[in-house]
Coordinates of C-alpha atoms in Angstrom, one line a residue:
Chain A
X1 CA -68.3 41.4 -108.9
X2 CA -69.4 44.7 -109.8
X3 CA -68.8 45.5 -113.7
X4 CA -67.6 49.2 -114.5
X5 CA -67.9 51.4 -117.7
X6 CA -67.7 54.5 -119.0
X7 CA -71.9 54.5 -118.7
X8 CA -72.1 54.4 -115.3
X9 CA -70.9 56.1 -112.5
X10 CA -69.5 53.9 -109.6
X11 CA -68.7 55.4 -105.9
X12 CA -65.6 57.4 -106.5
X13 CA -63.8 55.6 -104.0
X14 CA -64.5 52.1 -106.0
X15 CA -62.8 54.1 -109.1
X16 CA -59.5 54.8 -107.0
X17 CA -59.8 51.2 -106.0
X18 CA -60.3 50.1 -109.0
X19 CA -57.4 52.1 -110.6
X20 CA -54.8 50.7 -108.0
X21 CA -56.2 47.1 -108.1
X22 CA -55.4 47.1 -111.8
X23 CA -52.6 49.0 -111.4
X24 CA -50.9 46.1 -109.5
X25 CA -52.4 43.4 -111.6
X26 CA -51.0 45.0 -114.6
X27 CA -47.6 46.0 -112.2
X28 CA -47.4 41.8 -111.6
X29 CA -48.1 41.0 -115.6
X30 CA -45.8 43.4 -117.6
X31 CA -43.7 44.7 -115.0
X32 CA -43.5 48.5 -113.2
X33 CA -41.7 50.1 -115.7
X34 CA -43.0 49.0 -118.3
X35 CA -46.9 49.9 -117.6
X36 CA -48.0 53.2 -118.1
X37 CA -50.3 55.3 -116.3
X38 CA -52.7 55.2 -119.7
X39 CA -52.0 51.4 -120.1
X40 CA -53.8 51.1 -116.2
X41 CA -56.8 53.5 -117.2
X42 CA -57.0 51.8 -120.7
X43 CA -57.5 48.1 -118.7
X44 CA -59.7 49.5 -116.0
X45 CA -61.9 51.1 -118.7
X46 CA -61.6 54.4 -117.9
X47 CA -60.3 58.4 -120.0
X48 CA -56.8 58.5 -119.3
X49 CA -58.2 62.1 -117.8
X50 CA -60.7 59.8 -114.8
X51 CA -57.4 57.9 -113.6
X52 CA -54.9 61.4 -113.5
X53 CA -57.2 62.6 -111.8
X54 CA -57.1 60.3 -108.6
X55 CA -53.1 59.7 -109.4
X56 CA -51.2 61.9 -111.1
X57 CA -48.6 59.3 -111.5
X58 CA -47.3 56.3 -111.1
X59 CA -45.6 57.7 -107.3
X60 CA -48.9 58.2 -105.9
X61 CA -49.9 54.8 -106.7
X62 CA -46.6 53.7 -104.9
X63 CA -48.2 56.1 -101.8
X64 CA -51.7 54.9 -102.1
X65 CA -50.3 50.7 -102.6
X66 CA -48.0 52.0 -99.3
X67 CA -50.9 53.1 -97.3
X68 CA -53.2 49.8 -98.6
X69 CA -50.4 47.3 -97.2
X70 CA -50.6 49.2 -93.7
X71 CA -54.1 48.5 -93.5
X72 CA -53.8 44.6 -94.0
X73 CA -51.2 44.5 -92.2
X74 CA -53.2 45.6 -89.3
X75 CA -56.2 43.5 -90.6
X76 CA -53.9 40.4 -90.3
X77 CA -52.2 40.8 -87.2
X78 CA -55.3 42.6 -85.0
X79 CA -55.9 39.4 -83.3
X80 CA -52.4 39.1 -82.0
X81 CA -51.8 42.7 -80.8
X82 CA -55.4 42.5 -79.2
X83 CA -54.0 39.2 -77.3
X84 CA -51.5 38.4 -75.1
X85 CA -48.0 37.1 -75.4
X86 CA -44.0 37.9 -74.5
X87 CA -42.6 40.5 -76.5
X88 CA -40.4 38.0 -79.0
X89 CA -44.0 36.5 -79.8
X90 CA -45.9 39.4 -80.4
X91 CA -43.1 40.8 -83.2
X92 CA -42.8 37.2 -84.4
X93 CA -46.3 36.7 -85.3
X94 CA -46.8 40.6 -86.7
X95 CA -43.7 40.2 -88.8
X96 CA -44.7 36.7 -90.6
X97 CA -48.4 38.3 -90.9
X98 CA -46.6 41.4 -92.8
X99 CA -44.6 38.8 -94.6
X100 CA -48.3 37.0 -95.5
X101 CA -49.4 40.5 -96.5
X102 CA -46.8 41.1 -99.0
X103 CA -46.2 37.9 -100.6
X104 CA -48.7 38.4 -103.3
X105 CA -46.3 41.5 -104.5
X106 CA -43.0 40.0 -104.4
X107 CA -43.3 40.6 -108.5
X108 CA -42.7 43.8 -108.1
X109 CA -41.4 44.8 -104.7
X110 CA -38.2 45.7 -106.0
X111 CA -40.0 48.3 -108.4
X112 CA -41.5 49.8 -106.1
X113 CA -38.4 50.3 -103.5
X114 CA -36.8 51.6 -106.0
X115 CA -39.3 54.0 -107.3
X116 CA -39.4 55.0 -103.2
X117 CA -36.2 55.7 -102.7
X118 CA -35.2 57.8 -105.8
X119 CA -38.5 59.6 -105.1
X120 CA -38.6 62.7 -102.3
X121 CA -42.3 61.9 -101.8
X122 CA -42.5 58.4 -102.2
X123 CA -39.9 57.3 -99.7
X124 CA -41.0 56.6 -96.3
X125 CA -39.9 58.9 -94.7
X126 CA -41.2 62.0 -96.6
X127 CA -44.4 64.1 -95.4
X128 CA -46.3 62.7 -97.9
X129 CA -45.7 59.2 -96.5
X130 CA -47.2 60.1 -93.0
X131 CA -50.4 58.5 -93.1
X132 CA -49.0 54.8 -93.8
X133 CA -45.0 55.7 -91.4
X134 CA -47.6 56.3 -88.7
X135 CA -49.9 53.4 -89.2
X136 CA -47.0 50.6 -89.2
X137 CA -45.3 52.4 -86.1
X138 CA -48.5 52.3 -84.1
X139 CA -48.5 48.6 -84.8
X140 CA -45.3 48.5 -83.4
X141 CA -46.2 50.6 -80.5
X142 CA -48.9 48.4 -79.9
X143 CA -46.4 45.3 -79.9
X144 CA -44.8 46.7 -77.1
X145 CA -47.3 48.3 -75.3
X146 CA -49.4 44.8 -75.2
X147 CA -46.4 42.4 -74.0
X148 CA -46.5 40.6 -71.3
X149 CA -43.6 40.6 -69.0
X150 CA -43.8 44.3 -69.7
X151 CA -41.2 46.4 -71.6
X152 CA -38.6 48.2 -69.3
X153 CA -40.3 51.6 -69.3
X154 CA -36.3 52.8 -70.3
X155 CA -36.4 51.1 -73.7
X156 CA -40.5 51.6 -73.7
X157 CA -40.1 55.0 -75.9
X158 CA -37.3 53.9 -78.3
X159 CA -38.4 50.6 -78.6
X160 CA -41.3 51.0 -81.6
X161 CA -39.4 53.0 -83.7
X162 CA -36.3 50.9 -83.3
X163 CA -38.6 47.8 -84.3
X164 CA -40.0 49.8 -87.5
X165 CA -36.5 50.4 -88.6
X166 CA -36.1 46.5 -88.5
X167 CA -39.2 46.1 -91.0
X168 CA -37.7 48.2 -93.0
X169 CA -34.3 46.2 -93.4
X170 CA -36.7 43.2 -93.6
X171 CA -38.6 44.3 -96.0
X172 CA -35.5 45.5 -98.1
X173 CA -34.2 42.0 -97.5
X174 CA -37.3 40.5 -98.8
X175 CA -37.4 43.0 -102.1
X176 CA -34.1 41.3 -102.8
X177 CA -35.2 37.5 -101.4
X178 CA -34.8 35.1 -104.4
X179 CA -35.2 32.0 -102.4
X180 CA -38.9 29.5 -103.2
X181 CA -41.6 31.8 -101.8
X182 CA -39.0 34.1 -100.0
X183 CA -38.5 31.7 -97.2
X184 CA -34.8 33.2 -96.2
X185 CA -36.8 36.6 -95.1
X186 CA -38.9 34.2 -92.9
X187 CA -35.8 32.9 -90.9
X188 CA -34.2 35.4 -90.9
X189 CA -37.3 37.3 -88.7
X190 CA -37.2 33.9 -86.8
X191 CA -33.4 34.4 -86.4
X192 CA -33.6 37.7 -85.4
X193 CA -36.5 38.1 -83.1
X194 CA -34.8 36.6 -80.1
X195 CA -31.9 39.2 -80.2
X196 CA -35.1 41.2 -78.3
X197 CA -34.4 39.3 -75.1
X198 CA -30.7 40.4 -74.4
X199 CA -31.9 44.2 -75.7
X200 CA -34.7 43.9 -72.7
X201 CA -32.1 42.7 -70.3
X202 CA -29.4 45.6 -71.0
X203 CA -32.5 48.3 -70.2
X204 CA -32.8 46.1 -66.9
X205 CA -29.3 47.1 -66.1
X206 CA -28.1 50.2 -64.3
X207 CA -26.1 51.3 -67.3
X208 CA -29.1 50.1 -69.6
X209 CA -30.6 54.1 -69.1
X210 CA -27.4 55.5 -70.9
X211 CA -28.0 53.0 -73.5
X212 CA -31.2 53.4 -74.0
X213 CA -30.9 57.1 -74.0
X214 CA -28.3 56.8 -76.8
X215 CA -30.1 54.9 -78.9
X216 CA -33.1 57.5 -78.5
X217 CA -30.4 60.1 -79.7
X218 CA -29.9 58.1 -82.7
X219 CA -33.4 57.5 -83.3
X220 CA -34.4 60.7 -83.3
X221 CA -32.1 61.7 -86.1
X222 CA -33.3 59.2 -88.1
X223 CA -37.2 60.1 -87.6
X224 CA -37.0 63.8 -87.7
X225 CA -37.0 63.4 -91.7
X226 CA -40.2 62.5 -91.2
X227 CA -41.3 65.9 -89.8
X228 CA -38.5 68.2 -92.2
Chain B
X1 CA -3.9 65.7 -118.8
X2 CA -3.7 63.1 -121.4
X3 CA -5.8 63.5 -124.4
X4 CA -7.4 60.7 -125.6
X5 CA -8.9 60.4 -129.4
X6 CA -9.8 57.7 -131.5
X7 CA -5.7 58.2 -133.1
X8 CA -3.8 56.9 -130.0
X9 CA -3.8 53.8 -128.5
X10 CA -4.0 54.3 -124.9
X11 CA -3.2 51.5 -122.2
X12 CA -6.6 49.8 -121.7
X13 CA -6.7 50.1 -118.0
X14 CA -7.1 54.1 -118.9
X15 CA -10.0 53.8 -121.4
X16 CA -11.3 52.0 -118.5
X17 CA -10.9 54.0 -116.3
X18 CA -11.7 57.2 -118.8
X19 CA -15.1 55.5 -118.8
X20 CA -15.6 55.4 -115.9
X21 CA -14.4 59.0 -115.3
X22 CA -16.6 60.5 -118.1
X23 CA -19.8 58.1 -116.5
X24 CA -19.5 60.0 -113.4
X25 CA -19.1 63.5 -114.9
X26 CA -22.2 62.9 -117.0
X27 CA -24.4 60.9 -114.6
X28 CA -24.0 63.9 -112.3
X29 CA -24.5 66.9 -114.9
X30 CA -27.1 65.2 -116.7
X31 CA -28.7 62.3 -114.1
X32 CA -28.4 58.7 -114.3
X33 CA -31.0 57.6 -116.2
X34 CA -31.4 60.0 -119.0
X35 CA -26.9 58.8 -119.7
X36 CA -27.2 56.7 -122.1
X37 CA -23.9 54.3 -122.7
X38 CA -24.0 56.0 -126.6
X39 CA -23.8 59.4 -124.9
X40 CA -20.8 58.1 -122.6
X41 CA -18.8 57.0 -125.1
X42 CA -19.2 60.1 -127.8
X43 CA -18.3 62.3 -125.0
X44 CA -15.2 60.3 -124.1
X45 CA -14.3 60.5 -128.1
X46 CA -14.7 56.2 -128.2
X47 CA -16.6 54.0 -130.8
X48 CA -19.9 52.7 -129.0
X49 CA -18.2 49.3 -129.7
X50 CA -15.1 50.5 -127.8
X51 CA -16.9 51.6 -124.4
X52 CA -19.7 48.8 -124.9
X53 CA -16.1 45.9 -124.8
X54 CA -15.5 47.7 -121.7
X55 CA -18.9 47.8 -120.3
X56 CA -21.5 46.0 -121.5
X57 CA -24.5 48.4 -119.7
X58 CA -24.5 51.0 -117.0
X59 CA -25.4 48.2 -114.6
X60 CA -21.6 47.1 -115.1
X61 CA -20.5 51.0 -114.5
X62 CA -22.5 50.7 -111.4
X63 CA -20.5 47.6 -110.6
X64 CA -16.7 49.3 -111.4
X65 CA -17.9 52.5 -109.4
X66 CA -19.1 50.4 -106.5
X67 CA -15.3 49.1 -106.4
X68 CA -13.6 52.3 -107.0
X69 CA -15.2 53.4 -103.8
X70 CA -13.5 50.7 -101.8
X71 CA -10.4 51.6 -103.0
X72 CA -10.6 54.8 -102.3
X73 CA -12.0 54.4 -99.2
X74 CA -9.3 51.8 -98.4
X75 CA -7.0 54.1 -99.3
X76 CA -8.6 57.3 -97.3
X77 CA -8.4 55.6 -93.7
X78 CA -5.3 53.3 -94.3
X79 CA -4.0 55.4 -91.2
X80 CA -6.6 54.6 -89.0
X81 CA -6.4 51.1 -89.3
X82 CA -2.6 51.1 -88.7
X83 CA -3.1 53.1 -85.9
X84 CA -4.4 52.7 -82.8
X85 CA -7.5 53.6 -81.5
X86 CA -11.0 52.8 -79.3
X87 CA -13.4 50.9 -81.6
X88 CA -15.7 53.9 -81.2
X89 CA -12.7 55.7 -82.8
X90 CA -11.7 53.9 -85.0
X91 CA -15.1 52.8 -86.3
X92 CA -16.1 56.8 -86.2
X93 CA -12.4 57.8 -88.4
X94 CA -13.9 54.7 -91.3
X95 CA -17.2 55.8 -91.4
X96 CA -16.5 60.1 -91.8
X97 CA -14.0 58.9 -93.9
X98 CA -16.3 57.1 -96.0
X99 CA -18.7 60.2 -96.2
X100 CA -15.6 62.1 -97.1
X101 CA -15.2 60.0 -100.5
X102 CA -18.9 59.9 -101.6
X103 CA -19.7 63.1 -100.3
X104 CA -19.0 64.5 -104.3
X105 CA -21.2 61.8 -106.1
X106 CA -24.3 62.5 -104.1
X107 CA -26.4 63.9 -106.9
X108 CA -26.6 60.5 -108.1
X109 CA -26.6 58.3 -105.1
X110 CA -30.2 57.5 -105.2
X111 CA -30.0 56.3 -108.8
X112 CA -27.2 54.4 -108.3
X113 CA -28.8 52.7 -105.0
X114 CA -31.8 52.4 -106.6
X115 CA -30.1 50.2 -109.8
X116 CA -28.1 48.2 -107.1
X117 CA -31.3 47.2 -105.5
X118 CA -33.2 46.5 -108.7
X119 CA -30.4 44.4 -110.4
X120 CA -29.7 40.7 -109.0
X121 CA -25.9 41.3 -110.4
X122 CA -25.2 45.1 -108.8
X123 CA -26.6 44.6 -105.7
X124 CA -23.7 44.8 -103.0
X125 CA -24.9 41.2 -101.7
X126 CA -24.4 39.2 -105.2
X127 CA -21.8 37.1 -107.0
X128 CA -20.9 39.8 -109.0
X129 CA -20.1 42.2 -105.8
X130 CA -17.8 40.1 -104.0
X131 CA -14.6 41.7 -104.5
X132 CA -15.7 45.1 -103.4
X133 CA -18.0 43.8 -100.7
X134 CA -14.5 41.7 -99.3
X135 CA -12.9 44.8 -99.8
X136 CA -15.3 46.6 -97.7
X137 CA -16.0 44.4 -95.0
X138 CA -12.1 43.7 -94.6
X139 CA -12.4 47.3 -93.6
X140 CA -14.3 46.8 -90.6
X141 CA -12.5 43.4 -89.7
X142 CA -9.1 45.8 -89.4
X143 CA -11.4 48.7 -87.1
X144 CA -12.6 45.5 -84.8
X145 CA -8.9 43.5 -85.4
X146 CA -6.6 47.1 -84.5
X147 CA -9.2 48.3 -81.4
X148 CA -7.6 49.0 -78.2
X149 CA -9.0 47.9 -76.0
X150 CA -9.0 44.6 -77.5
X151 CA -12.4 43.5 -78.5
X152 CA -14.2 40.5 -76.3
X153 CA -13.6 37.0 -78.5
X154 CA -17.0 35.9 -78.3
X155 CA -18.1 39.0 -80.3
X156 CA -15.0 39.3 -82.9
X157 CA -16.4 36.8 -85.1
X158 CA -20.0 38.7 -85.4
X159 CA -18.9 42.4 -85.3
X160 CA -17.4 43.1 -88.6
X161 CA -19.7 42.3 -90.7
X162 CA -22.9 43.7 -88.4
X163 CA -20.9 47.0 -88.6
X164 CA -20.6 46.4 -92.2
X165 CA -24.4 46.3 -92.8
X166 CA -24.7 49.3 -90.5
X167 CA -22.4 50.8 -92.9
X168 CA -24.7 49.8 -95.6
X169 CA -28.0 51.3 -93.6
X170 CA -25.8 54.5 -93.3
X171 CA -25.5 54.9 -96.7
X172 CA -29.0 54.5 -97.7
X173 CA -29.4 57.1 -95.1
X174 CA -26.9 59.4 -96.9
X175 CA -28.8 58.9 -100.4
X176 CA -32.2 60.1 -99.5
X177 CA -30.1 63.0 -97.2
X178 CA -31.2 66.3 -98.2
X179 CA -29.4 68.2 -95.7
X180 CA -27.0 70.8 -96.7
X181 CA -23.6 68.2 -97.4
X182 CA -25.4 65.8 -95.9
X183 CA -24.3 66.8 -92.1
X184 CA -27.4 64.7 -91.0
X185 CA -25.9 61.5 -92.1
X186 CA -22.7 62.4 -89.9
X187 CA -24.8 63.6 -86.8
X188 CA -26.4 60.3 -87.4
X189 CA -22.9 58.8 -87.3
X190 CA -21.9 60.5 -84.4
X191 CA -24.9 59.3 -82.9
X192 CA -24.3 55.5 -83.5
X193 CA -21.2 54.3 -82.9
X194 CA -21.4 54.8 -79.1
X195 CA -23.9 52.2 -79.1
X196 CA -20.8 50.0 -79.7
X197 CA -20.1 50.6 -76.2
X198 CA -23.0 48.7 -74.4
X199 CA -22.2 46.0 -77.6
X200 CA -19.1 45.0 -76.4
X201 CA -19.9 45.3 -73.2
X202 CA -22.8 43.0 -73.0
X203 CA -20.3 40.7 -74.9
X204 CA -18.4 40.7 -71.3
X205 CA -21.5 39.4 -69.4
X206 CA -22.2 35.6 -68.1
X207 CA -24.9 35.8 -70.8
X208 CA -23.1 37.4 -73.5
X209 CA -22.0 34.4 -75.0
X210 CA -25.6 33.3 -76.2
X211 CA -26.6 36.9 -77.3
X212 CA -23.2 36.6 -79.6
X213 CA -24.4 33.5 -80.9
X214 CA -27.9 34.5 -81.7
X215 CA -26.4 37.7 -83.6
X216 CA -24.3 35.1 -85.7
X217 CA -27.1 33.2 -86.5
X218 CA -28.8 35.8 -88.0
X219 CA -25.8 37.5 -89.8
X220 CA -25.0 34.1 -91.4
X221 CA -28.5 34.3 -93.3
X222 CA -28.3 37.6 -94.2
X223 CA -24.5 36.7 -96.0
X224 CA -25.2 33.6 -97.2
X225 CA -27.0 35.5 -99.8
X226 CA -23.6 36.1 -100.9
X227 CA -22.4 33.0 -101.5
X228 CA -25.2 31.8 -103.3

């Protein structure tokens, strides 16, 4: 592996790497709180002044570990939304590849929900949490968009963000999970998944449009924070 | 008012409850975190040792507010539940009601959310939240209970505490609300609980029966949290 110091001058995108790798190695050993931004520059071998620079604190480090679990979230679960499979199996798989994703941070997951939703920018539905809101939804789009029977085109629209709503109260389960390697969180995706099938069949009804439409109402109060 | 100082010996329910009071002034005037438990006490004229018998850390102030808020919510839409009502109505009367007794300690809401998430004794699922979670899910048992129409059987079981958690997802909502008073959080309301009506009424179908089932599968590992 590639060995920084101060006497040489890596890619800056290595150096932000580098910061937030250590940040969350240091995040795991000593706790959130208790790690300072100059502790993480200090360990990573850099001025205190190089790592401010590319986080001015410990929030955008939330962001920017946000944004990083989107992308290997996406990484891990490509194959599935690139194949084929019912509904309940697509958000079955993508939710216990997420759950793969974020075991490794389970040290400090409550930290960092925390720290996300005392914070106006940090929280997941700010503007400054686009980027990574928009990435998981489009996974969840693509769940939908990629099942096979095919969604109701009623429920089609609401569907996504509905099913990003659930990660969130998953993941907020999980942050809280104290069971061996947080195996409650995994059945309760397993336990919850199928209530998909009876949510499909109500849009197949001739009332399902109201329904539908409702939730959409409700839906759209909850995601216009995101655009406020 | 009664005028406590260090020369009287008032009943200990109201030193309590004086701590409790002066907390809440404080956390809101000053913010949670920067309150210390010193600072509490000095302003409500008690020895440290006095305030620290009655709470041993802000996480335990967290706790007794937590409860508070039951009671007075309890108390705030006694009415309703002795009256009769739709279970959209009812549910609707509870849930402003609700924002009608936290709508004054929103300045600290996040902090107190974020403490009950980050503590394994203040968060509303542990051991040391039963009483006010029973409290509050009793709530919603007497919304589902009183609702007229009668509610379907095979859902009875699930609903009150499924409403409760929605209650629970509301309020996070409410914390990270920065709408003037929060009237997001009650469009959102507003916007909910008519999705109770295709609920109940998928509870009425042939197939409703396993959908109930599947729902109480997956609320009974989300509570047994609780218990354990």
């Amino acid at each position: 592996m590639f060995k920084y110091s101060r006497n040489v001058s890596p890619h800056p995108q290595d150096t932000r790497q580098l910061i937030l790798d250590t940040a969350l190695r240091l995040f795991e050993e000593r706790g959130y709180a208790a790690t300072t931004m100059r502790a993480i520059a200090a360990e990573a071998d850099l001025s205190p002044s190089n790592a401010y620079y590319w986080f001015a604190s410990k929030d955008e480090l939330v962001q920017a570990f946000y944004n990083r679990i989107q992308d290997d979230h996406l990484d891990r679960v490509a194959d599935v939304l690139e194949g084929r499979g019912t509904l309940a199996e697509r958000l079955s798989a993508v939710e216990h590849g997420y759950l793969d994703v974020i075991g490794g941070y389970h040290g400090f997951g409550g930290a960092f929900v925390s720290t996300a939703l005392g914070s106006a920018a940090a929280n997941p539905f700010s503007d400054e949490s686009t980027r990574p809101r928009e990435k998981s939804i489009a996974i969840y789009r693509e769940v939908v968009a990629g099942a096979r029977p095919a969604v109701p085109e009623k429920i089609r629209g609401a569907l996504p963000e509905l099913l990003w709503l659930c990660h969130l109260a998953i993941t907020l389960f999980w942050v809280t999970d104290t069971s061996t390697d947080q195996q409650r969180t995994r059945r309760l995706v397993d336990a919850t998944v199928p209530l998909l099938v009876p949510l499909v069949r109500v849009a197949r009804l001739p009332w399902g449009a109201a329904a539908a439409d409702q939730l959409q109402r409700a839906l759209a109060i909850v995601m216009e924070r995101s655009v406020v």
